[in-house]
Coordinates of C-alpha atoms and ligand atoms in Angstrom, one line a residue:
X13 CA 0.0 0.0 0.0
X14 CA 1.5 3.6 -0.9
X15 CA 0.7 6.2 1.4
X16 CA 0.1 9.8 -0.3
X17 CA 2.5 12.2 1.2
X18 CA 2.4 15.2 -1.4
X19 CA -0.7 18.3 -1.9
X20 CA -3.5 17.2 -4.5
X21 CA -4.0 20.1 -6.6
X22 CA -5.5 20.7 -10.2
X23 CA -5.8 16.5 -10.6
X24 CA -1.8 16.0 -9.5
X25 CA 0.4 15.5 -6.6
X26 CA 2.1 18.4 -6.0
X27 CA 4.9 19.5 -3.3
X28 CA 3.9 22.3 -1.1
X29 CA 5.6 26.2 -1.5
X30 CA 8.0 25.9 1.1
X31 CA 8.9 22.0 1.8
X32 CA 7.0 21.7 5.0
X33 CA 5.7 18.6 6.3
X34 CA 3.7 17.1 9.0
X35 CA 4.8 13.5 10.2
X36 CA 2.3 10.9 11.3
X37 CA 2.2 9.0 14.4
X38 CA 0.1 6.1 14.3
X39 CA -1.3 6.3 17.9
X40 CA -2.0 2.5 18.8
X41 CA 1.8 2.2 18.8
X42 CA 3.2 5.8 19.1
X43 CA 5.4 5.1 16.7
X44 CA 5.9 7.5 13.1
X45 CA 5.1 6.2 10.0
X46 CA 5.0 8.5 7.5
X47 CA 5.4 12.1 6.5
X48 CA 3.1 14.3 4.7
X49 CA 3.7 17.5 3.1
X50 CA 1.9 20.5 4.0
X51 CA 0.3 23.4 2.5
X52 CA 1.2 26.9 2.8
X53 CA -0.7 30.0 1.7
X54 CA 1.0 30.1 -1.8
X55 CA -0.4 26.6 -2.2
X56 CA -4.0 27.8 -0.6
X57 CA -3.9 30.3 -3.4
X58 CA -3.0 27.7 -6.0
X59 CA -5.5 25.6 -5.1
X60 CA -8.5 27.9 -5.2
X61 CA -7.5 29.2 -8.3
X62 CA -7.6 25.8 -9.8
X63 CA -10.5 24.8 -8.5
X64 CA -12.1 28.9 -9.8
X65 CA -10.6 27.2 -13.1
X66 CA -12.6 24.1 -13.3
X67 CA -15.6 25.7 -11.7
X68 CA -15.9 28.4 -14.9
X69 CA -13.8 25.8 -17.7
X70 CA -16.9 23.3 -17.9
X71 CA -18.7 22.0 -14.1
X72 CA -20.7 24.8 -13.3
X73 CA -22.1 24.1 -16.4
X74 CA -22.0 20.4 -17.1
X75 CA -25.7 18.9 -17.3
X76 CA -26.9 17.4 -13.7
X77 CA -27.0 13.7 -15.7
X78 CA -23.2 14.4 -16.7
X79 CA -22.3 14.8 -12.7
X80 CA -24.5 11.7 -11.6
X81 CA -22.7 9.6 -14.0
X82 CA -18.8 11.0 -12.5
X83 CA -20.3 10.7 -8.6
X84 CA -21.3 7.5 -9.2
X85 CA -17.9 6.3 -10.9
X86 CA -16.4 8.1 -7.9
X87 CA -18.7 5.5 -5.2
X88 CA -18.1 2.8 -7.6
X89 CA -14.2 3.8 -7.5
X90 CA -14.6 4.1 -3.5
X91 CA -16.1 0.9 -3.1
X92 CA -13.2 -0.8 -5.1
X93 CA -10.2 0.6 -2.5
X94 CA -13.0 0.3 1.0
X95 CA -10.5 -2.0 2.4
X96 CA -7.2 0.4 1.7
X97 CA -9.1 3.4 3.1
X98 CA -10.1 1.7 6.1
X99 CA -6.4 0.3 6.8
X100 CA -4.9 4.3 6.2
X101 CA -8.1 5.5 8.5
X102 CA -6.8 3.1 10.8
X103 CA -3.2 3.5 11.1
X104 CA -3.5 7.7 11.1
X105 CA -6.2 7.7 13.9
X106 CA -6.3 4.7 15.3
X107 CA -10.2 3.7 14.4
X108 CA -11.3 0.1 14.4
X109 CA -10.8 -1.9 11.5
X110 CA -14.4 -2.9 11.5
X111 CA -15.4 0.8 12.4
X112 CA -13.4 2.3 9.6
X113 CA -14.5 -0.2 6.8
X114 CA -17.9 1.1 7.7
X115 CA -17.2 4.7 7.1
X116 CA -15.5 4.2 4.0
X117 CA -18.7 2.1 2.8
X118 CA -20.6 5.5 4.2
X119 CA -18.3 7.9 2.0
X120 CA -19.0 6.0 -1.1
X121 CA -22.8 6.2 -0.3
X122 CA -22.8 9.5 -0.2
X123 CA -21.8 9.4 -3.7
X124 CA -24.1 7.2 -4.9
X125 CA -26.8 9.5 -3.1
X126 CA -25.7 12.8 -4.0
X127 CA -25.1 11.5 -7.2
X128 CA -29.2 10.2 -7.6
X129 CA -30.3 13.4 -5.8
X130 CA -28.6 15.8 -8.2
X131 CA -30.9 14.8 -11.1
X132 CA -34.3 15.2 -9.0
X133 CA -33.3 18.2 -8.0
X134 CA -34.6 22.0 -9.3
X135 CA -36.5 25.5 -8.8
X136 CA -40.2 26.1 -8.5
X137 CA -42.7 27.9 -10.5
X138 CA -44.4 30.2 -8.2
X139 CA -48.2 31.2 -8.5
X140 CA -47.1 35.1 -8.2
X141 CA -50.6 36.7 -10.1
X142 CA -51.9 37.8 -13.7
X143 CA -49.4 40.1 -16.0
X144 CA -46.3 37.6 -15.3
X145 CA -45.3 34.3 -13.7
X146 CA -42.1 33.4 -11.7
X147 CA -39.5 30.6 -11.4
X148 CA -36.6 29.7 -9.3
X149 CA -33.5 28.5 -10.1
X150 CA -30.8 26.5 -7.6
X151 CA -27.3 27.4 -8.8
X152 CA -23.8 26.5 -8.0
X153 CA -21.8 28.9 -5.8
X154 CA -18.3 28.6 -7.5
X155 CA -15.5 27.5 -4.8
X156 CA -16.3 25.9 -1.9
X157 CA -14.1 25.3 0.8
X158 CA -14.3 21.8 2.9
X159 CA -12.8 21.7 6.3
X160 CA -12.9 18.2 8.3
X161 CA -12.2 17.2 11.7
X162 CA -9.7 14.1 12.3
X163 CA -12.4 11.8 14.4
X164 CA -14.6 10.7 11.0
X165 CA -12.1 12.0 8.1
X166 CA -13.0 10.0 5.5
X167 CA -16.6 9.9 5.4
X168 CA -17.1 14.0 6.9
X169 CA -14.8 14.6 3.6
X170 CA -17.3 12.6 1.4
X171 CA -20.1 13.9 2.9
X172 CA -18.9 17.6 2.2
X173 CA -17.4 17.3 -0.9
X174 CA -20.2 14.6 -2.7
X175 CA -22.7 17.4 -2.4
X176 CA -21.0 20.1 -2.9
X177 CA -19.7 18.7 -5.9
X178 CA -23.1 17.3 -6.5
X179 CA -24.9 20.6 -6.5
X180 CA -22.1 22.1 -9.3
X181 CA -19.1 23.7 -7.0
X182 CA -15.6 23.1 -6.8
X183 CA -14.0 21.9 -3.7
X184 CA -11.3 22.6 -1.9
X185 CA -10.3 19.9 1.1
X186 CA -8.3 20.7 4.1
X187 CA -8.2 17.9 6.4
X188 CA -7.3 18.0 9.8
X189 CA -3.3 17.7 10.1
X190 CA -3.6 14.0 12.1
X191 CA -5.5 12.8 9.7
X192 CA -4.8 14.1 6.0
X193 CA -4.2 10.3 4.6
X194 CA -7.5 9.5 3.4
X195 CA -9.0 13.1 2.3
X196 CA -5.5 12.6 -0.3
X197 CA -7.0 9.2 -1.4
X198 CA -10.2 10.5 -2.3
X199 CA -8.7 13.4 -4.1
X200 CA -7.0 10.6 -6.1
X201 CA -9.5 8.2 -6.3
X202 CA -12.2 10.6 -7.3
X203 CA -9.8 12.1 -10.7
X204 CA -9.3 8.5 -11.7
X205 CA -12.8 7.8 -11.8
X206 CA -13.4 10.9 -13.8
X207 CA -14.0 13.7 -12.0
X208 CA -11.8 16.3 -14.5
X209 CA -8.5 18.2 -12.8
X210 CA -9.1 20.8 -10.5
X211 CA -12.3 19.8 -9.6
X212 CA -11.7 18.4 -6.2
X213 CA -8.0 19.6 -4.6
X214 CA -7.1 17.9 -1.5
X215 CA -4.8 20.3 1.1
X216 CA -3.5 18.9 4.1
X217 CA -1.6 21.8 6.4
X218 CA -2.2 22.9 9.6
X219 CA -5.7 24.9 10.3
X220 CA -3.5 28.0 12.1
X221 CA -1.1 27.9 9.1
X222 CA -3.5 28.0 6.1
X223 CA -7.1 28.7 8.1
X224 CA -7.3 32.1 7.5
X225 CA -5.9 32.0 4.5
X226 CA -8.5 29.8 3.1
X227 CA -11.6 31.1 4.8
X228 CA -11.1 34.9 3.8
X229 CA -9.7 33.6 -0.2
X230 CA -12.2 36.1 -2.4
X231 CA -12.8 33.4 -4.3
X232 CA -14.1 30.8 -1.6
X233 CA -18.0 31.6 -1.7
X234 CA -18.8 29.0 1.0
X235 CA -16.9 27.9 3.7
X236 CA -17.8 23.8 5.2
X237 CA -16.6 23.5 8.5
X238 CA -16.6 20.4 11.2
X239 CA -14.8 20.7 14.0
X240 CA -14.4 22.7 17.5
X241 CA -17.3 25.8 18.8
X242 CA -14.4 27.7 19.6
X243 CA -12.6 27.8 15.6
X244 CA -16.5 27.7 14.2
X245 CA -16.6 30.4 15.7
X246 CA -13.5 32.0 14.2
X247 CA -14.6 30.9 10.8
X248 CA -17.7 33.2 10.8
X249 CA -16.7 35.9 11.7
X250 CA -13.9 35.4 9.4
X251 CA -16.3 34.7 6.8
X252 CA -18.4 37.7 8.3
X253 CA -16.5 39.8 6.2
X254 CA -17.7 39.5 3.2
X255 CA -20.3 37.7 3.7
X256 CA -19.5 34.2 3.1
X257 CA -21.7 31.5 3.4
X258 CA -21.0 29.1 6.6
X259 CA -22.2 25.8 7.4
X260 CA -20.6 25.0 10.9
X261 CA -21.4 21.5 12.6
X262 CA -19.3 22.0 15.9
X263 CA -19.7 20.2 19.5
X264 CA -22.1 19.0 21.5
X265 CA -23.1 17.1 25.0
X266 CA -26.0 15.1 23.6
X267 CA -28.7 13.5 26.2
X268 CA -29.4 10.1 26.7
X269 CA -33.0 10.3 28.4
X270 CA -34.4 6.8 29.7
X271 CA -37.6 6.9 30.9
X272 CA -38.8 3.6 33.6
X273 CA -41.2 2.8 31.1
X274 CA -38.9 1.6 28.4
X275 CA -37.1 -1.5 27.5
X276 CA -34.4 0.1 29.7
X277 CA -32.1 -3.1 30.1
X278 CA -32.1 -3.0 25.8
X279 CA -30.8 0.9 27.2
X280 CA -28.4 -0.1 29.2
X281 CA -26.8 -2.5 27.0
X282 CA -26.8 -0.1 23.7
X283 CA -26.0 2.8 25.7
X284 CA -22.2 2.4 26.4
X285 CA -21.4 2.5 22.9
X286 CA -23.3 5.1 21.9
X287 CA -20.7 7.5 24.3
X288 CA -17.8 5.2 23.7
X289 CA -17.7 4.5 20.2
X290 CA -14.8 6.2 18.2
X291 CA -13.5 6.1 21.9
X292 CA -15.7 8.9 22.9
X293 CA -14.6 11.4 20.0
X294 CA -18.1 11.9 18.6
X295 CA -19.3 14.8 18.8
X296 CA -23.0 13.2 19.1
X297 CA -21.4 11.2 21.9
X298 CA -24.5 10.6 24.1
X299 CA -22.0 11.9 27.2
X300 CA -24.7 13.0 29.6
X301 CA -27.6 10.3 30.8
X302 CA -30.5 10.9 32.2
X303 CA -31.9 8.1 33.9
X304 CA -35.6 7.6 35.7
X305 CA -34.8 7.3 39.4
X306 CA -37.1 4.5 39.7
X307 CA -34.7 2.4 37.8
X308 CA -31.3 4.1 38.1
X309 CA -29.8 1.6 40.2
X310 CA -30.5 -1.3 38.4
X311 CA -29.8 0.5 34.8
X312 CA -26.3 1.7 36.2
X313 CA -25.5 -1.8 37.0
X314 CA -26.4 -3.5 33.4
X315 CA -24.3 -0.2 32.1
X316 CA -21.2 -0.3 33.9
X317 CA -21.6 -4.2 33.4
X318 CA -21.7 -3.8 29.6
X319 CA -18.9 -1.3 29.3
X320 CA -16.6 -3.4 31.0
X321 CA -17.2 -6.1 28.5
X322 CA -16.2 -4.0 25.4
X323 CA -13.3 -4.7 24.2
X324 CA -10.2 -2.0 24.3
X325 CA -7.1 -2.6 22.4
X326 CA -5.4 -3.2 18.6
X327 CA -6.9 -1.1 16.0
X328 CA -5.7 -3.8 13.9
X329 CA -8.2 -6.6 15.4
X330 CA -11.3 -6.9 13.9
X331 CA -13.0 -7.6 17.5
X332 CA -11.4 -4.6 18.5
X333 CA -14.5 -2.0 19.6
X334 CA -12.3 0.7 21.3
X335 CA -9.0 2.1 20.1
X336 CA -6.3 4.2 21.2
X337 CA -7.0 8.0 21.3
X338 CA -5.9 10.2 18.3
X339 CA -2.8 11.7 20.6
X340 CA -1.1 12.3 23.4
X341 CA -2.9 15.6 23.3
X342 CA -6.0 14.4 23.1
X343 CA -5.4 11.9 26.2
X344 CA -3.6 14.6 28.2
X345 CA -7.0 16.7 27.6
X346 CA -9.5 13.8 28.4
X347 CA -7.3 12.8 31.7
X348 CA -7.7 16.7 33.1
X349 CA -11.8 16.3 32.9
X350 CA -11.0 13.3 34.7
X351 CA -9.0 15.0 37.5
X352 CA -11.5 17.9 38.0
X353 CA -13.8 14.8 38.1
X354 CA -11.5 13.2 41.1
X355 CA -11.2 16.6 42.8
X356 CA -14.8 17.0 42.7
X357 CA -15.7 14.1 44.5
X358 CA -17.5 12.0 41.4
X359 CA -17.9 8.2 41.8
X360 CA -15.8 6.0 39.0
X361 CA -17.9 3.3 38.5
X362 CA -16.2 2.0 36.2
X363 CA -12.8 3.0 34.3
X364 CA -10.2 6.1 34.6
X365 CA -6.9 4.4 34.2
X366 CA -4.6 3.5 31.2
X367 CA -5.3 -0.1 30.1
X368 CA -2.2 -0.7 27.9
X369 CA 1.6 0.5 28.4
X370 CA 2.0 1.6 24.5
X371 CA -0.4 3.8 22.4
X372 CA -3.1 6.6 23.5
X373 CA -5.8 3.9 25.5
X374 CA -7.4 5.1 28.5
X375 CA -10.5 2.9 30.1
X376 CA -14.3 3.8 28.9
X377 CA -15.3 5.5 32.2
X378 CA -18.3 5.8 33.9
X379 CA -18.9 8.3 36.5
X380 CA -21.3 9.0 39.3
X381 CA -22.4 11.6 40.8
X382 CA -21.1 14.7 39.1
X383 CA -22.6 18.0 39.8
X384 CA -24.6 19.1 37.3
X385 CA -21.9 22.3 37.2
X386 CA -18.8 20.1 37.3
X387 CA -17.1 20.5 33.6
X388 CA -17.2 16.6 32.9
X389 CA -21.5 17.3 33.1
X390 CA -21.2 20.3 31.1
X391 CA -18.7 20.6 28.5
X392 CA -17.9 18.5 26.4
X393 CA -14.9 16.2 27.0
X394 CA -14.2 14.5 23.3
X395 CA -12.7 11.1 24.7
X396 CA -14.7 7.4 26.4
X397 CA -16.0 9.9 29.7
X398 CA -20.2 9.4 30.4
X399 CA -21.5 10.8 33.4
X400 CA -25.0 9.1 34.4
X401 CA -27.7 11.3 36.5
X402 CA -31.4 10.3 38.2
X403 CA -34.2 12.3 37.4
X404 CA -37.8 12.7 39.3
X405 CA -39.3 14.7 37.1
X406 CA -40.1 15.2 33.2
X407 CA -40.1 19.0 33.1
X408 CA -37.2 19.4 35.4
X409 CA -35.1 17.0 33.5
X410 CA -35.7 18.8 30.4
X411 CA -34.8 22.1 31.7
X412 CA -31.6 20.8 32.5
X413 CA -31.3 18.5 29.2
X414 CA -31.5 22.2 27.6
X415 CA -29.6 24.5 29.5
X416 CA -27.0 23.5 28.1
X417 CA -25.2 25.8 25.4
X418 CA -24.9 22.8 22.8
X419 CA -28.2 20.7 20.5
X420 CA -26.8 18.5 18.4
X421 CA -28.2 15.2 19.4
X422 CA -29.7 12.9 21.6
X423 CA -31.7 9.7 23.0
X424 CA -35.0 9.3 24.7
X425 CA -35.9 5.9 25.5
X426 CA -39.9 5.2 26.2
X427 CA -42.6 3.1 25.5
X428 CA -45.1 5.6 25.8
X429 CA -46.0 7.0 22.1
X430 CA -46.8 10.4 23.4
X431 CA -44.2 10.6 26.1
X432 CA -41.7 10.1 22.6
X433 CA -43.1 12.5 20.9
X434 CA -43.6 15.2 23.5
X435 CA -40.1 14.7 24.4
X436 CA -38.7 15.1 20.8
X437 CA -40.2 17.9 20.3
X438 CA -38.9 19.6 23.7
X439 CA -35.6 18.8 23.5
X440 CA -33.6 21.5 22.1
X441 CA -31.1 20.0 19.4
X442 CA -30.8 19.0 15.9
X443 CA -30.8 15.3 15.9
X444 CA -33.1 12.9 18.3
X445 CA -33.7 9.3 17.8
X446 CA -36.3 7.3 19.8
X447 CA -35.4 3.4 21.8
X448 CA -31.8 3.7 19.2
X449 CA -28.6 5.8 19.2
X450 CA -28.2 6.2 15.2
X451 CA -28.0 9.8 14.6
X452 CA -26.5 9.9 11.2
X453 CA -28.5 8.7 7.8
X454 CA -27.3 9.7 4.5
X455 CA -30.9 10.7 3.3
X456 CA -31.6 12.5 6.6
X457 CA -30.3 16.4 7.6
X458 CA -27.7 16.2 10.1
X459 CA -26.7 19.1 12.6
X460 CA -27.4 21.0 15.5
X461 CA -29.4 23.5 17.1
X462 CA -27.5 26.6 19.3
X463 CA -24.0 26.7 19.8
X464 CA -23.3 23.4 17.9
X465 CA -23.6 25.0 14.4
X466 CA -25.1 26.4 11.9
X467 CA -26.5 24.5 8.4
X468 CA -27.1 21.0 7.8
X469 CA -25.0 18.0 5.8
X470 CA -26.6 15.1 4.6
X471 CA -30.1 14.8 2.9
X472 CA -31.5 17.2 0.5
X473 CA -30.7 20.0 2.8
X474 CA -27.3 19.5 2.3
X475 CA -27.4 19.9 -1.6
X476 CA -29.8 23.3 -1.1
X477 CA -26.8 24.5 1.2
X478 CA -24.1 24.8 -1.6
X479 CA -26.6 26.5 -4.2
X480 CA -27.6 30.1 -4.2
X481 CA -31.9 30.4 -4.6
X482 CA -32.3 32.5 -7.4
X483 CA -35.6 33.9 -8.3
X484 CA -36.8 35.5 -11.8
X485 CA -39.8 36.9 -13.4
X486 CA -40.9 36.8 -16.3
X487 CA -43.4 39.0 -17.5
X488 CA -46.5 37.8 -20.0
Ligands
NAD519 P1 -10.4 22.0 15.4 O1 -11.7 22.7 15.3 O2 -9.2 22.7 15.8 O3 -10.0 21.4 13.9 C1 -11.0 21.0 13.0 C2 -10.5 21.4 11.6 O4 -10.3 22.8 11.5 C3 -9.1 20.8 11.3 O5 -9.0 20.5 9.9 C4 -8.2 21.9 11.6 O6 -6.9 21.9 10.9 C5 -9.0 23.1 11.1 N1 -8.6 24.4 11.7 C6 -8.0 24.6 12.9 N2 -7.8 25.9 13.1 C7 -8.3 26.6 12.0 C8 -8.4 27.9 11.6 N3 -7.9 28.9 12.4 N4 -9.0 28.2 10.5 C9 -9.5 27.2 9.7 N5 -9.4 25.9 10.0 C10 -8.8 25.6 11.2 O7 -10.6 20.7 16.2 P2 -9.4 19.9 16.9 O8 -8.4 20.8 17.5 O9 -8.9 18.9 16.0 O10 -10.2 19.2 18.1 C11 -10.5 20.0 19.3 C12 -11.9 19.8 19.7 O11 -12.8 20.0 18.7 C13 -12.2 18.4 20.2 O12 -11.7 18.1 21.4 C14 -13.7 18.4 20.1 O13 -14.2 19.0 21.2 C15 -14.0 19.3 18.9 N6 -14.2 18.5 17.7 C16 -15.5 18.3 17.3 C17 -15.8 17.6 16.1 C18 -17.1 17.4 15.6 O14 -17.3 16.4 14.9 N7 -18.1 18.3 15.9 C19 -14.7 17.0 15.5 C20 -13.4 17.1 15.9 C21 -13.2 17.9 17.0
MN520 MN1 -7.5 22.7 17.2

């Protein structure tokens, strides 16, 4: 397997302005294993000029049918390479094997999807009175930049990029610097299949390096961002400048609500992954649980039960459900919630240690207890913490599921059809499912409410995101 270690640009491999790299630590060993250049502004500027290129040479206006038949070469393409993504996934972030086969089978569907959508997709004629009528058009905004997080970087790339190429832009990808492996196979993958030059450019750097660089490029009309609240943040009022469009999916500390009335023990046994997974770095990481006092007791002991039966340990294994952290940085982070936790006086019912000598591991934890203004409760923590909670009352409980400053997702669990559906529709974030913990469907919009963003991906929402609305009349 080659690893791509040079800047994607205009349908090549290029090396970056200035010879700069980033090495790659694999983080289930700690050891470095490869080195990857990185962009600086001079290669920022190159790239959005080719992409401007392509955008006005031929795909703004090459006919919808055109672009399903490229997309779906590109998912076709994907599908081929699934197990080479997963293996790079793996060995820059540490993901599962059996996790990260998954999400590359989820980038190619978005593809396949976007691709379908693009060619069922159109204006309106308005009704707007006698003398004229009206019509409106969905049109492609020119360069859009794509900037992904390293905790899902494959499929977050694909499902940025598929509509945004989809709807008629041209994309520019900067993936996070831990993680820039398999945004630059998808870059390569994608020309291959027939996507023309300059179409898609893949940029790996560092965000404070080429960031601004990218976000305030004239030529960038929409700016894609997953990540952190805090550099969401600086991206719109970057973008605030001239106006750019944003669409910002950022943090979150999503609820996991079980009522008495529910198949709670199915709850308890579901529930650990659905904080755990990715080993906890998910930002709809149902972190806080809310459970019904009636049955807390019995409920925290099936949890804590469960969670100690996942199994922690070699990316590499395909039983493997828990990997290593993404870094030292990100343990170092995870282990000062867990100290405020300490110092606070929370009960670990479970976890809080290192479970292996070598690589980034630290124990799913489960903690009791915590205040309800104790950080691990409030903010979010990024890494396998869950503090669980017992609640008397409905109404109380959902005050305190939304005082919090993030809505992205969430879990209630209830047998009681209008309990569910009272419930979803008081709860305060983007996302909700009902007795499950899937949050993410291709056909369905994703993102949150409040301070965990701005916009949608996925579904047809996502596709209306990266066109302008354009309305004309036409007199009779
Ligand atoms: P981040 O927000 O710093 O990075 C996300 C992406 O933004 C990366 O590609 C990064 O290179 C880029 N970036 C960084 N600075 C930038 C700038 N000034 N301008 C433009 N782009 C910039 O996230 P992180 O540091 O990798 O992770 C920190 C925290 O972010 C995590 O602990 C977690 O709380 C949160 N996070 C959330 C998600 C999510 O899915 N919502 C994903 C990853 C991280
Ligand atoms: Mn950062």
């Amino acid at each position: 397997m080659t690893l791509p270690s040079q800047l994607f640009i205009d349908g090549t491999w290029r090396e970056p302005a200035d010879e700069r790299r980033i090495s790659l630590t694999n983080p289930a060993t700690e050891a470095t294993f490869a080195e990857v250049a990185a962009a600086d502004v001079a290669d920022v500027n190159a790239a959005v000029e080719s992409a401007q290129r392509a955008w006005e040479g031929g795909w703004r206006d090459l006919a919808p049918g055109k672009r399903e038949a490229v997309l779906h070469a590109v998912a076709r393409k994907l599908r081929e390479h699934q197990e080479e993504i997963a293996r790079l996934e793996m060995l820059q972030i540490g993901k599962p094997i059996s996790d990260a086969r998954d999400e590359a089978g989820l980038g190619a569907r978005c593809f396949e999807y976007y691709a379908g959508a693009v060619t069922k997709f159109g204006g309106q004629t308005l009704p707007v009175g006698r003398g004229g009528f009206d019509f409106t058009l969905r049109q492609p905004m020119g360069v859009v930049a794509c900037i992904v997080p390293w905790n899902f970087p494959f499929p977050i790339a694909c499902w940025k990029a598929a509509p945004a190429l989809a709807a008629g832009n041209c994309v520019v990808l900067k993936p996070a610097s831990l993680s820039p492996l398999t945004a630059l196979k998808l870059g390569e993958l994608a020309c291959e299949a027939g996507l023309p030059p300059g179409v898609l450019q893949v940029l790996p750097g560092a965000g404070a390096a080429i960031g601004d660089a990218l976000v305030t490029h004239p030529l960038v009309r929409k700016v894609s961002f997953t990540g952190s609240t805090e550099i969401g943040r600086r991206i719109m009022e970057l973008a605030s400048r001239d106006l750019k469009r944003v669409s910002l999916e950022l943090g979150g500390k999503s609820p996991n609500i079980v009522f008495a009335d529910a198949d709670w023990q199915r709850a308890a046994e579901t529930s650990p992954m659905s904080v755990f997974a990715n080993t906890g770095q998910d930002c709809c990481a149902r972190s806080r649980v809310y459970v019904e006092r009636s049955i807390f007791e019995p409920f925290v002991e099936r949890f804590v039960a469960a969670t100690r039966k996942l199994v922690v340990g070699d990316p590499a294994n395909d039983a493997t459900q828990l990997g290593p952290l993404v870094s030292a940085g990100q343990r170092a982070t995870v282990e000062e919630f867990l100290a405020d936790a300490r110092k606070r006086g929370s009960q670990f019912a479970c976890g809080g240690g290192r479970p292996h000598p070598k690589g980034y591991y630290l124990e799913p934890t489960v903690l009791l207890d915590a205040g309800k203004g104790d950080r691990c409760w409030r903010e979010e923590i990024f890494g396998p913490v869950v503090a669980i909670t017992a609640f008397d009352d409905e109404a109380q409980m959902l005050r305190d599921v939304n005082s919090s400053p993030y809505g992205l997702s969430g879990s209630i669990w209830t047998n009681n059809l209008s309990r569910a559906l009272r419930v979803s529709r008081a709860v305060q974030s983007g996302v909700l499912s009902v007795n499950s913990h899937s949050s993410v469907h291709v056909e369905a919009p994703f993102g949150g409410f409040k301070q965990s963003g701005l916009g949608r991906d996925l579904g047809l929402a996502a596709l209306e995101g990266y066109t302008e609305l354009k309305n004309v009349y036409v007199a009779e």
